[in-house]
Each structure stands twice: as C-alpha cells, then as structure tokens.
Amino acid sequence: MASILITGASKGLGRATAVELAKRGHRVVATARDPRTLDGLDVDRRLRLDVTDQAGVDTAVEQAGEIDILISNAGVIFAASVEASPAAEIERLYAQNTVGAIRVTQALLPQMRRRRKGRLLFVSSVAGRTVLPGNAAYAATKWALECFAETLAVELGGFGVDVGIAEPGPISSGALDDMLTYTLPGDPYAALFAGGGIPAEMMISPEQAATSLADLAEQPAIPLRVPLGPVAEHVIAARDSAPYDRPFLPA
C-alpha cells in the first residue's frame, strides 16, 4: 500500500483516480480548492489545497503526512487564438497548470529525498507534445510542465525519486463541453475552429484514464512519458515521426 496525494480530485480524472486507487487499497489523500467538492469520496484524507497558494500548499502537505506518490492533476483550460488570448488568462493557466504543479512538488520533495523513495506523476496531455489552433495557452503550460518534469527526472535520478508524465488524449469528463472561450470582434480566425467539437468515439472515459494512472502508480518502474488512450498514442507517434522544420497538425 502506498500513500498517494492527488491534486485536482474534485471531479473528472482526479476524482476517478482517487476512487480507483482507494479501491486498490492505497492510502489516498484527495485534495481540491474547495474540500466540500470531495464529499462522498471514500479516501483516507480530504484536504483543501489550492496549488496557487503557497501557504495552503504547505499546510496541506503537512496535514497529509508521509507521501510516497504525487499525482499532479490540477489544471484549467480555455480556448482562443493567440491574438485573442488575454494575457491575464494566460498567466492564470501558467499559475495553476505549471507553477502550481511545481509548487506542490517542491513541498513534497524534501521528505521523498530524505527517504530516498518517491514518485512524481504529472498529468500532462497530448497537447504537451502537439498544438492545435485555439489551444496555444493550454498547450504551452503543458509543454512547460513537461520541461520541468524531465529536468526533475535528471536531477532526482540519484535520490530514489522517479518521474512520469502521463499524456492523455481527450477525456469525456465534461471539461471540454462548455469551455471558456475568447474571440475577437468579427473573429478573423473563425474558419480555423469550424470543425466543431471532439467526437465522442475519440474520447476515453475518466475511469479508463484513471486505471492507467493507477497502474503507473503501482508499477515498480515507469517510463518518463506514457500516452494514455489510442488517440494520444496515434498522435504522439505521428508527431515523433514528423519533421520538426515545419508546424505539425494532428490528422
């Protein structure tokens, strides 16, 4: 049994992962900005943790006790062309998706280093390796997160702490159904977004993705990057085989 802290556990993938790991007998510490959203989760601890609040992170980590595995899942998204993306909103995404993940990691690393044992699992995205029109800000936060995570894998190699980056494709959690969107007057980029939403058959369920995350938590050793779901596997394989001297768009 491992002691596992999950950020962003109020809904979607984070909540499904908390449920799956608890079923497997692990000690799960589920966290969210509003701990009331964790009601009903049958886990060891339900704690308030806002990844953008350093004092709150420190308090939650202290309350959580000894943690073997961090599943860094908290994140937000919006859709907009680069020109239409408000700078303040870009900063908000970086604060939560990237800096927030590193803030929690920094709070947990001292205890993991002392024990010379631990695992950091970062939930990135297929967008952490590719781009789509209207998705620049979110993708950029995930590209940046993957940079930090890969650097951590190098820095922590001699301390018994390993690092994994999960790269799910689209998940049917509802987060993409009514996404916050920004456009310009007369929207000159409208034609780029005319294709509509992601077909349901291309999505994996939160439970499917949670099973994969739980498997990664339990494996004796993990690869640095793991695509989750057939769409992610296909798109990332195509990205890896495509040239880097021009933009790549998933087919």
PDB file of C-alpha atoms in Angstrom:
ATOM      1  CA  MET A   1       0.000   0.000   0.000  1.00  0.00           C
ATOM      2  CA  ALA A   2       1.293   3.440  -0.949  1.00  0.00           C
ATOM      3  CA  SER A   3       0.385   6.847   0.396  1.00  0.00           C
ATOM      4  CA  ILE A   4      -0.748   8.918  -2.601  1.00  0.00           C
ATOM      5  CA  LEU A   5      -1.614  12.614  -2.803  1.00  0.00           C
ATOM      6  CA  ILE A   6      -3.793  13.722  -5.734  1.00  0.00           C
ATOM      7  CA  THR A   7      -4.332  17.350  -6.710  1.00  0.00           C
ATOM      8  CA  GLY A   8      -7.491  18.414  -8.518  1.00  0.00           C
ATOM      9  CA  ALA A   9      -9.514  15.499  -7.162  1.00  0.00           C
ATOM     10  CA  SER A  10     -12.899  17.219  -7.087  1.00  0.00           C
ATOM     11  CA  LYS A  11     -14.094  15.887 -10.454  1.00  0.00           C
ATOM     12  CA  GLY A  12     -13.166  14.216 -13.701  1.00  0.00           C
ATOM     13  CA  LEU A  13      -9.869  12.368 -13.932  1.00  0.00           C
ATOM     14  CA  GLY A  14      -8.647  13.380 -10.483  1.00  0.00           C
ATOM     15  CA  ARG A  15     -11.754  12.094  -8.729  1.00  0.00           C
ATOM     16  CA  ALA A  16     -11.836   8.888 -10.777  1.00  0.00           C
ATOM     17  CA  THR A  17      -8.172   8.265  -9.933  1.00  0.00           C
ATOM     18  CA  ALA A  18      -8.832   8.758  -6.220  1.00  0.00           C
ATOM     19  CA  VAL A  19     -11.674   6.233  -6.391  1.00  0.00           C
ATOM     20  CA  GLU A  20      -9.583   3.693  -8.320  1.00  0.00           C
ATOM     21  CA  LEU A  21      -6.555   3.909  -6.034  1.00  0.00           C
ATOM     22  CA  ALA A  22      -8.684   3.698  -2.890  1.00  0.00           C
ATOM     23  CA  LYS A  23     -10.358   0.559  -4.292  1.00  0.00           C
ATOM     24  CA  ARG A  24      -6.908  -0.943  -4.715  1.00  0.00           C
ATOM     25  CA  GLY A  25      -6.191  -0.416  -1.024  1.00  0.00           C
ATOM     26  CA  HIS A  26      -3.900   2.603  -1.151  1.00  0.00           C
ATOM     27  CA  ARG A  27      -3.948   5.450   1.338  1.00  0.00           C
ATOM     28  CA  VAL A  28      -5.325   8.284  -0.764  1.00  0.00           C
ATOM     29  CA  VAL A  29      -5.124  11.947   0.156  1.00  0.00           C
ATOM     30  CA  ALA A  30      -7.558  13.730  -2.158  1.00  0.00           C
ATOM     31  CA  THR A  31      -7.220  17.494  -2.460  1.00  0.00           C
ATOM     32  CA  ALA A  32      -9.140  20.341  -4.073  1.00  0.00           C
ATOM     33  CA  ARG A  33      -9.523  24.102  -3.757  1.00  0.00           C
ATOM     34  CA  ASP A  34     -12.901  23.547  -2.104  1.00  0.00           C
ATOM     35  CA  PRO A  35     -12.793  20.419   0.069  1.00  0.00           C
ATOM     36  CA  ARG A  36     -16.601  20.258   0.055  1.00  0.00           C
ATOM     37  CA  THR A  37     -16.348  19.041  -3.551  1.00  0.00           C
ATOM     38  CA  LEU A  38     -14.591  15.958  -2.197  1.00  0.00           C
ATOM     39  CA  ASP A  39     -17.603  14.875  -0.140  1.00  0.00           C
ATOM     40  CA  GLY A  40     -18.544  11.295  -0.844  1.00  0.00           C
ATOM     41  CA  LEU A  41     -15.014  10.200  -1.718  1.00  0.00           C
ATOM     42  CA  ASP A  42     -14.100   7.136   0.349  1.00  0.00           C
ATOM     43  CA  VAL A  43     -10.446   8.067   0.903  1.00  0.00           C
ATOM     44  CA  ASP A  44      -8.130   8.462   3.878  1.00  0.00           C
ATOM     45  CA  ARG A  45      -7.969  12.274   3.848  1.00  0.00           C
ATOM     46  CA  ARG A  46      -9.842  15.068   2.057  1.00  0.00           C
ATOM     47  CA  LEU A  47      -7.885  18.316   2.214  1.00  0.00           C
ATOM     48  CA  ARG A  48      -8.092  21.861   0.923  1.00  0.00           C
ATOM     49  CA  LEU A  49      -5.238  22.543  -1.486  1.00  0.00           C
ATOM     50  CA  ASP A  50      -5.110  25.456  -3.901  1.00  0.00           C
ATOM     51  CA  VAL A  51      -1.939  24.928  -5.945  1.00  0.00           C
ATOM     52  CA  THR A  52      -1.631  28.694  -6.498  1.00  0.00           C
ATOM     53  CA  ASP A  53      -1.444  29.416  -2.748  1.00  0.00           C
ATOM     54  CA  GLN A  54       1.952  28.641  -1.208  1.00  0.00           C
ATOM     55  CA  ALA A  55       0.742  28.788   2.398  1.00  0.00           C
ATOM     56  CA  GLY A  56      -2.165  26.494   1.542  1.00  0.00           C
ATOM     57  CA  VAL A  57       0.143  24.030  -0.189  1.00  0.00           C
ATOM     58  CA  ASP A  58       2.478  23.939   2.806  1.00  0.00           C
ATOM     59  CA  THR A  59      -0.429  23.378   5.192  1.00  0.00           C
ATOM     60  CA  ALA A  60      -1.915  20.587   3.086  1.00  0.00           C
ATOM     61  CA  VAL A  61       1.425  18.792   2.732  1.00  0.00           C
ATOM     62  CA  GLU A  62       1.955  18.996   6.483  1.00  0.00           C
ATOM     63  CA  GLN A  63      -1.545  17.617   7.125  1.00  0.00           C
ATOM     64  CA  ALA A  64      -1.096  14.855   4.563  1.00  0.00           C
ATOM     65  CA  GLY A  65       1.857  13.308   6.366  1.00  0.00           C
ATOM     66  CA  GLU A  66       4.209  10.922   4.618  1.00  0.00           C
ATOM     67  CA  ILE A  67       3.519  10.750   0.867  1.00  0.00           C
ATOM     68  CA  ASP A  68       5.030   8.143  -1.430  1.00  0.00           C
ATOM     69  CA  ILE A  69       3.465   9.286  -4.713  1.00  0.00           C
ATOM     70  CA  LEU A  70       2.233  12.624  -6.014  1.00  0.00           C
ATOM     71  CA  ILE A  71      -0.322  12.606  -8.827  1.00  0.00           C
ATOM     72  CA  SER A  72      -0.268  16.193 -10.034  1.00  0.00           C
ATOM     73  CA  ASN A  73      -3.554  16.603 -11.873  1.00  0.00           C
ATOM     74  CA  ALA A  74      -4.979  20.061 -11.084  1.00  0.00           C
ATOM     75  CA  GLY A  75      -5.446  22.155 -14.202  1.00  0.00           C
ATOM     76  CA  VAL A  76      -7.595  24.617 -16.122  1.00  0.00           C
ATOM     77  CA  ILE A  77      -8.150  25.395 -19.805  1.00  0.00           C
ATOM     78  CA  PHE A  78      -9.578  27.978 -22.177  1.00  0.00           C
ATOM     79  CA  ALA A  79      -9.816  28.244 -25.952  1.00  0.00           C
ATOM     80  CA  ALA A  80      -8.720  31.259 -28.006  1.00  0.00           C
ATOM     81  CA  SER A  81      -6.458  32.236 -30.839  1.00  0.00           C
ATOM     82  CA  VAL A  82      -3.145  33.644 -29.660  1.00  0.00           C
ATOM     83  CA  GLU A  83      -4.221  37.146 -30.684  1.00  0.00           C
ATOM     84  CA  ALA A  84      -7.443  36.869 -28.692  1.00  0.00           C
ATOM     85  CA  SER A  85      -5.905  35.302 -25.566  1.00  0.00           C
ATOM     86  CA  PRO A  86      -5.984  37.744 -22.620  1.00  0.00           C
ATOM     87  CA  ALA A  87      -2.543  37.968 -21.033  1.00  0.00           C
ATOM     88  CA  ALA A  88      -4.072  37.704 -17.565  1.00  0.00           C
ATOM     89  CA  GLU A  89      -5.767  34.445 -18.547  1.00  0.00           C
ATOM     90  CA  ILE A  90      -2.519  33.033 -19.911  1.00  0.00           C
ATOM     91  CA  GLU A  91      -0.869  33.895 -16.605  1.00  0.00           C
ATOM     92  CA  ARG A  92      -3.735  32.175 -14.734  1.00  0.00           C
ATOM     93  CA  LEU A  93      -3.189  28.978 -16.691  1.00  0.00           C
ATOM     94  CA  TYR A  94       0.550  29.004 -16.036  1.00  0.00           C
ATOM     95  CA  ALA A  95      -0.058  29.711 -12.341  1.00  0.00           C
ATOM     96  CA  GLN A  96      -2.226  26.630 -11.956  1.00  0.00           C
ATOM     97  CA  ASN A  97      -1.115  24.165 -14.623  1.00  0.00           C
ATOM     98  CA  THR A  98       2.634  24.710 -14.425  1.00  0.00           C
ATOM     99  CA  VAL A  99       3.795  26.741 -11.434  1.00  0.00           C
ATOM    100  CA  GLY A 100       1.166  25.133  -9.209  1.00  0.00           C
ATOM    101  CA  ALA A 101       2.395  21.649 -10.081  1.00  0.00           C
ATOM    102  CA  ILE A 102       5.974  22.646  -9.313  1.00  0.00           C
ATOM    103  CA  ARG A 103       4.926  24.323  -6.049  1.00  0.00           C
ATOM    104  CA  VAL A 104       3.383  21.088  -4.749  1.00  0.00           C
ATOM    105  CA  THR A 105       6.386  19.116  -5.982  1.00  0.00           C
ATOM    106  CA  GLN A 106       8.793  21.409  -4.126  1.00  0.00           C
ATOM    107  CA  ALA A 107       6.787  20.994  -0.933  1.00  0.00           C
ATOM    108  CA  LEU A 108       6.889  17.189  -1.121  1.00  0.00           C
ATOM    109  CA  LEU A 109      10.418  16.624  -2.390  1.00  0.00           C
ATOM    110  CA  PRO A 110      12.324  17.110   0.895  1.00  0.00           C
ATOM    111  CA  GLN A 111      10.573  14.167   2.557  1.00  0.00           C
ATOM    112  CA  MET A 112      10.993  11.993  -0.549  1.00  0.00           C
ATOM    113  CA  ARG A 113      14.703  12.796  -0.783  1.00  0.00           C
ATOM    114  CA  ARG A 114      15.210  12.041   2.913  1.00  0.00           C
ATOM    115  CA  ARG A 115      13.606   8.631   2.470  1.00  0.00           C
ATOM    116  CA  ARG A 116      15.295   8.181  -0.915  1.00  0.00           C
ATOM    117  CA  LYS A 117      11.965   6.969  -2.207  1.00  0.00           C
ATOM    118  CA  GLY A 118       9.108   8.577  -4.078  1.00  0.00           C
ATOM    119  CA  ARG A 119       7.331   9.024  -7.359  1.00  0.00           C
ATOM    120  CA  LEU A 120       6.101  12.141  -9.138  1.00  0.00           C
ATOM    121  CA  LEU A 121       3.357  11.565 -11.713  1.00  0.00           C
ATOM    122  CA  PHE A 122       2.447  14.643 -13.722  1.00  0.00           C
ATOM    123  CA  VAL A 123      -0.761  14.681 -15.741  1.00  0.00           C
ATOM    124  CA  SER A 124       0.169  16.461 -18.936  1.00  0.00           C
ATOM    125  CA  SER A 125      -1.754  15.970 -22.175  1.00  0.00           C
ATOM    126  CA  VAL A 126      -1.332  15.038 -25.801  1.00  0.00           C
ATOM    127  CA  ALA A 127      -1.254  18.858 -26.006  1.00  0.00           C
ATOM    128  CA  GLY A 128       2.024  18.686 -24.107  1.00  0.00           C
ATOM    129  CA  ARG A 129       3.634  17.418 -27.301  1.00  0.00           C
ATOM    130  CA  THR A 130       1.456  18.928 -30.044  1.00  0.00           C
ATOM    131  CA  VAL A 131      -0.500  22.094 -30.826  1.00  0.00           C
ATOM    132  CA  LEU A 132      -3.919  22.922 -32.241  1.00  0.00           C
ATOM    133  CA  PRO A 133      -5.392  26.273 -33.264  1.00  0.00           C
ATOM    134  CA  GLY A 134      -7.081  27.886 -30.306  1.00  0.00           C
ATOM    135  CA  ASN A 135      -5.188  25.788 -27.790  1.00  0.00           C
ATOM    136  CA  ALA A 136      -1.885  27.648 -27.523  1.00  0.00           C
ATOM    137  CA  ALA A 137      -2.097  28.814 -23.915  1.00  0.00           C
ATOM    138  CA  TYR A 138      -3.122  25.432 -22.502  1.00  0.00           C
ATOM    139  CA  ALA A 139      -0.602  23.550 -24.640  1.00  0.00           C
ATOM    140  CA  ALA A 140       2.163  25.948 -23.650  1.00  0.00           C
ATOM    141  CA  THR A 141       1.542  25.283 -19.958  1.00  0.00           C
ATOM    142  CA  LYS A 142       1.802  21.548 -20.587  1.00  0.00           C
ATOM    143  CA  TRP A 143       4.931  21.875 -22.737  1.00  0.00           C
ATOM    144  CA  ALA A 144       6.466  23.877 -19.892  1.00  0.00           C
ATOM    145  CA  LEU A 145       5.331  21.304 -17.327  1.00  0.00           C
ATOM    146  CA  GLU A 146       6.993  18.537 -19.342  1.00  0.00           C
ATOM    147  CA  CYS A 147      10.231  20.540 -19.388  1.00  0.00           C
ATOM    148  CA  PHE A 148      10.191  20.840 -15.591  1.00  0.00           C
ATOM    149  CA  ALA A 149       9.284  17.168 -15.204  1.00  0.00           C
ATOM    150  CA  GLU A 150      12.045  15.915 -17.491  1.00  0.00           C
ATOM    151  CA  THR A 151      14.560  18.108 -15.692  1.00  0.00           C
ATOM    152  CA  LEU A 152      13.356  16.677 -12.380  1.00  0.00           C
ATOM    153  CA  ALA A 153      13.893  13.175 -13.756  1.00  0.00           C
ATOM    154  CA  VAL A 154      17.536  14.085 -14.395  1.00  0.00           C
ATOM    155  CA  GLU A 155      18.063  15.891 -11.093  1.00  0.00           C
ATOM    156  CA  LEU A 156      16.398  13.215  -8.947  1.00  0.00           C
ATOM    157  CA  GLY A 157      17.996  10.188 -10.576  1.00  0.00           C
ATOM    158  CA  GLY A 158      20.384   9.695  -7.660  1.00  0.00           C
ATOM    159  CA  PHE A 159      17.803  10.263  -4.918  1.00  0.00           C
ATOM    160  CA  GLY A 160      15.466   7.308  -5.427  1.00  0.00           C
ATOM    161  CA  VAL A 161      12.638   9.524  -6.720  1.00  0.00           C
ATOM    162  CA  ASP A 162      11.315   8.729 -10.184  1.00  0.00           C
ATOM    163  CA  VAL A 163       9.234  10.873 -12.519  1.00  0.00           C
ATOM    164  CA  GLY A 164       6.490  10.040 -15.000  1.00  0.00           C
ATOM    165  CA  ILE A 165       4.494  12.185 -17.401  1.00  0.00           C
ATOM    166  CA  ALA A 166       1.044  10.905 -18.373  1.00  0.00           C
ATOM    167  CA  GLU A 167      -0.174  12.284 -21.704  1.00  0.00           C
ATOM    168  CA  PRO A 168      -3.896  11.553 -22.088  1.00  0.00           C
ATOM    169  CA  GLY A 169      -5.851  12.288 -25.208  1.00  0.00           C
ATOM    170  CA  PRO A 170      -9.337  13.800 -24.949  1.00  0.00           C
ATOM    171  CA  ILE A 171     -11.256  12.617 -21.881  1.00  0.00           C
ATOM    172  CA  SER A 172     -15.044  12.572 -21.619  1.00  0.00           C
ATOM    173  CA  SER A 173     -15.029  14.355 -18.256  1.00  0.00           C
ATOM    174  CA  GLY A 174     -17.147  17.291 -19.398  1.00  0.00           C
ATOM    175  CA  ALA A 175     -14.276  19.783 -19.209  1.00  0.00           C
ATOM    176  CA  LEU A 176     -14.366  20.252 -22.996  1.00  0.00           C
ATOM    177  CA  ASP A 177     -18.159  20.571 -23.281  1.00  0.00           C
ATOM    178  CA  ASP A 178     -18.572  24.205 -22.272  1.00  0.00           C
ATOM    179  CA  MET A 179     -15.053  25.572 -22.390  1.00  0.00           C
ATOM    180  CA  LEU A 180     -14.266  29.196 -21.599  1.00  0.00           C
ATOM    181  CA  THR A 181     -13.618  30.872 -24.961  1.00  0.00           C
ATOM    182  CA  TYR A 182     -12.289  34.237 -26.109  1.00  0.00           C
ATOM    183  CA  THR A 183     -12.714  35.664 -29.611  1.00  0.00           C
ATOM    184  CA  LEU A 184     -12.008  38.918 -31.418  1.00  0.00           C
ATOM    185  CA  PRO A 185     -14.768  41.120 -32.861  1.00  0.00           C
ATOM    186  CA  GLY A 186     -15.689  39.661 -36.234  1.00  0.00           C
ATOM    187  CA  ASP A 187     -13.350  36.763 -35.377  1.00  0.00           C
ATOM    188  CA  PRO A 188     -10.898  36.550 -38.293  1.00  0.00           C
ATOM    189  CA  TYR A 189      -9.853  33.092 -37.044  1.00  0.00           C
ATOM    190  CA  ALA A 190     -13.340  31.561 -37.070  1.00  0.00           C
ATOM    191  CA  ALA A 191     -12.586  29.309 -40.051  1.00  0.00           C
ATOM    192  CA  LEU A 192      -9.821  27.582 -38.059  1.00  0.00           C
ATOM    193  CA  PHE A 193     -12.338  26.451 -35.451  1.00  0.00           C
ATOM    194  CA  ALA A 194     -15.188  25.471 -37.763  1.00  0.00           C
ATOM    195  CA  GLY A 195     -14.665  21.746 -37.340  1.00  0.00           C
ATOM    196  CA  GLY A 196     -16.762  21.518 -34.190  1.00  0.00           C
ATOM    197  CA  GLY A 197     -16.008  19.552 -31.035  1.00  0.00           C
ATOM    198  CA  ILE A 198     -14.201  16.279 -30.484  1.00  0.00           C
ATOM    199  CA  PRO A 199     -16.299  13.255 -31.487  1.00  0.00           C
ATOM    200  CA  ALA A 200     -17.343  11.138 -28.509  1.00  0.00           C
ATOM    201  CA  GLU A 201     -15.854   7.991 -30.040  1.00  0.00           C
ATOM    202  CA  MET A 202     -12.395   9.589 -29.880  1.00  0.00           C
ATOM    203  CA  MET A 203     -12.580  10.147 -26.132  1.00  0.00           C
ATOM    204  CA  ILE A 204     -11.630   7.882 -23.279  1.00  0.00           C
ATOM    205  CA  SER A 205     -13.589   7.931 -20.044  1.00  0.00           C
ATOM    206  CA  PRO A 206     -12.153   9.344 -16.801  1.00  0.00           C
ATOM    207  CA  GLU A 207     -12.310   5.808 -15.412  1.00  0.00           C
ATOM    208  CA  GLN A 208     -10.206   4.410 -18.267  1.00  0.00           C
ATOM    209  CA  ALA A 209      -7.586   7.107 -17.806  1.00  0.00           C
ATOM    210  CA  ALA A 210      -7.699   6.620 -14.021  1.00  0.00           C
ATOM    211  CA  THR A 211      -6.994   2.910 -14.417  1.00  0.00           C
ATOM    212  CA  SER A 212      -3.897   3.752 -16.459  1.00  0.00           C
ATOM    213  CA  LEU A 213      -2.736   6.296 -13.866  1.00  0.00           C
ATOM    214  CA  ALA A 214      -3.272   3.819 -11.045  1.00  0.00           C
ATOM    215  CA  ASP A 215      -1.269   1.222 -12.974  1.00  0.00           C
ATOM    216  CA  LEU A 216       1.581   3.732 -13.312  1.00  0.00           C
ATOM    217  CA  ALA A 217       1.440   4.423  -9.594  1.00  0.00           C
ATOM    218  CA  GLU A 218       1.825   0.724  -8.843  1.00  0.00           C
ATOM    219  CA  GLN A 219       4.493  -0.279 -11.356  1.00  0.00           C
ATOM    220  CA  PRO A 220       7.970  -0.922  -9.941  1.00  0.00           C
ATOM    221  CA  ALA A 221       9.489   1.326 -12.621  1.00  0.00           C
ATOM    222  CA  ILE A 222       7.895   3.669 -15.136  1.00  0.00           C
ATOM    223  CA  PRO A 223       8.946   5.317 -18.404  1.00  0.00           C
ATOM    224  CA  LEU A 224       9.291   9.086 -18.458  1.00  0.00           C
ATOM    225  CA  ARG A 225       6.394   9.610 -20.894  1.00  0.00           C
ATOM    226  CA  VAL A 226       3.264   7.496 -21.288  1.00  0.00           C
ATOM    227  CA  PRO A 227       0.470   8.329 -23.766  1.00  0.00           C
ATOM    228  CA  LEU A 228      -2.963   7.422 -22.378  1.00  0.00           C
ATOM    229  CA  GLY A 229      -5.552   6.180 -24.843  1.00  0.00           C
ATOM    230  CA  PRO A 230      -5.481   5.325 -28.547  1.00  0.00           C
ATOM    231  CA  VAL A 231      -5.802   8.928 -29.745  1.00  0.00           C
ATOM    232  CA  ALA A 232      -2.798  10.020 -27.680  1.00  0.00           C
ATOM    233  CA  GLU A 233      -0.779   7.022 -28.845  1.00  0.00           C
ATOM    234  CA  HIS A 234      -1.567   7.732 -32.500  1.00  0.00           C
ATOM    235  CA  VAL A 235      -0.996  11.489 -32.362  1.00  0.00           C
ATOM    236  CA  ILE A 236       2.256  11.326 -30.405  1.00  0.00           C
ATOM    237  CA  ALA A 237       3.627   8.586 -32.672  1.00  0.00           C
ATOM    238  CA  ALA A 238       2.811  10.782 -35.667  1.00  0.00           C
ATOM    239  CA  ARG A 239       4.487  13.776 -34.007  1.00  0.00           C
ATOM    240  CA  ASP A 240       7.611  11.737 -33.272  1.00  0.00           C
ATOM    241  CA  SER A 241       7.911  10.623 -36.897  1.00  0.00           C
ATOM    242  CA  ALA A 242       7.162  14.031 -38.452  1.00  0.00           C
ATOM    243  CA  PRO A 243       9.834  16.606 -39.331  1.00  0.00           C
ATOM    244  CA  TYR A 244      10.462  19.484 -36.949  1.00  0.00           C
ATOM    245  CA  ASP A 245      11.187  22.109 -39.603  1.00  0.00           C
ATOM    246  CA  ARG A 246       7.514  22.993 -40.038  1.00  0.00           C
ATOM    247  CA  PRO A 247       4.372  23.005 -37.885  1.00  0.00           C
ATOM    248  CA  PHE A 248       2.761  19.682 -37.132  1.00  0.00           C
ATOM    249  CA  LEU A 249      -1.018  19.343 -37.031  1.00  0.00           C
ATOM    250  CA  PRO A 250      -2.589  16.056 -35.906  1.00  0.00           C
ATOM    251  CA  ALA A 251      -4.526  14.369 -38.697  1.00  0.00           C
TER     252      ALA A 251
END
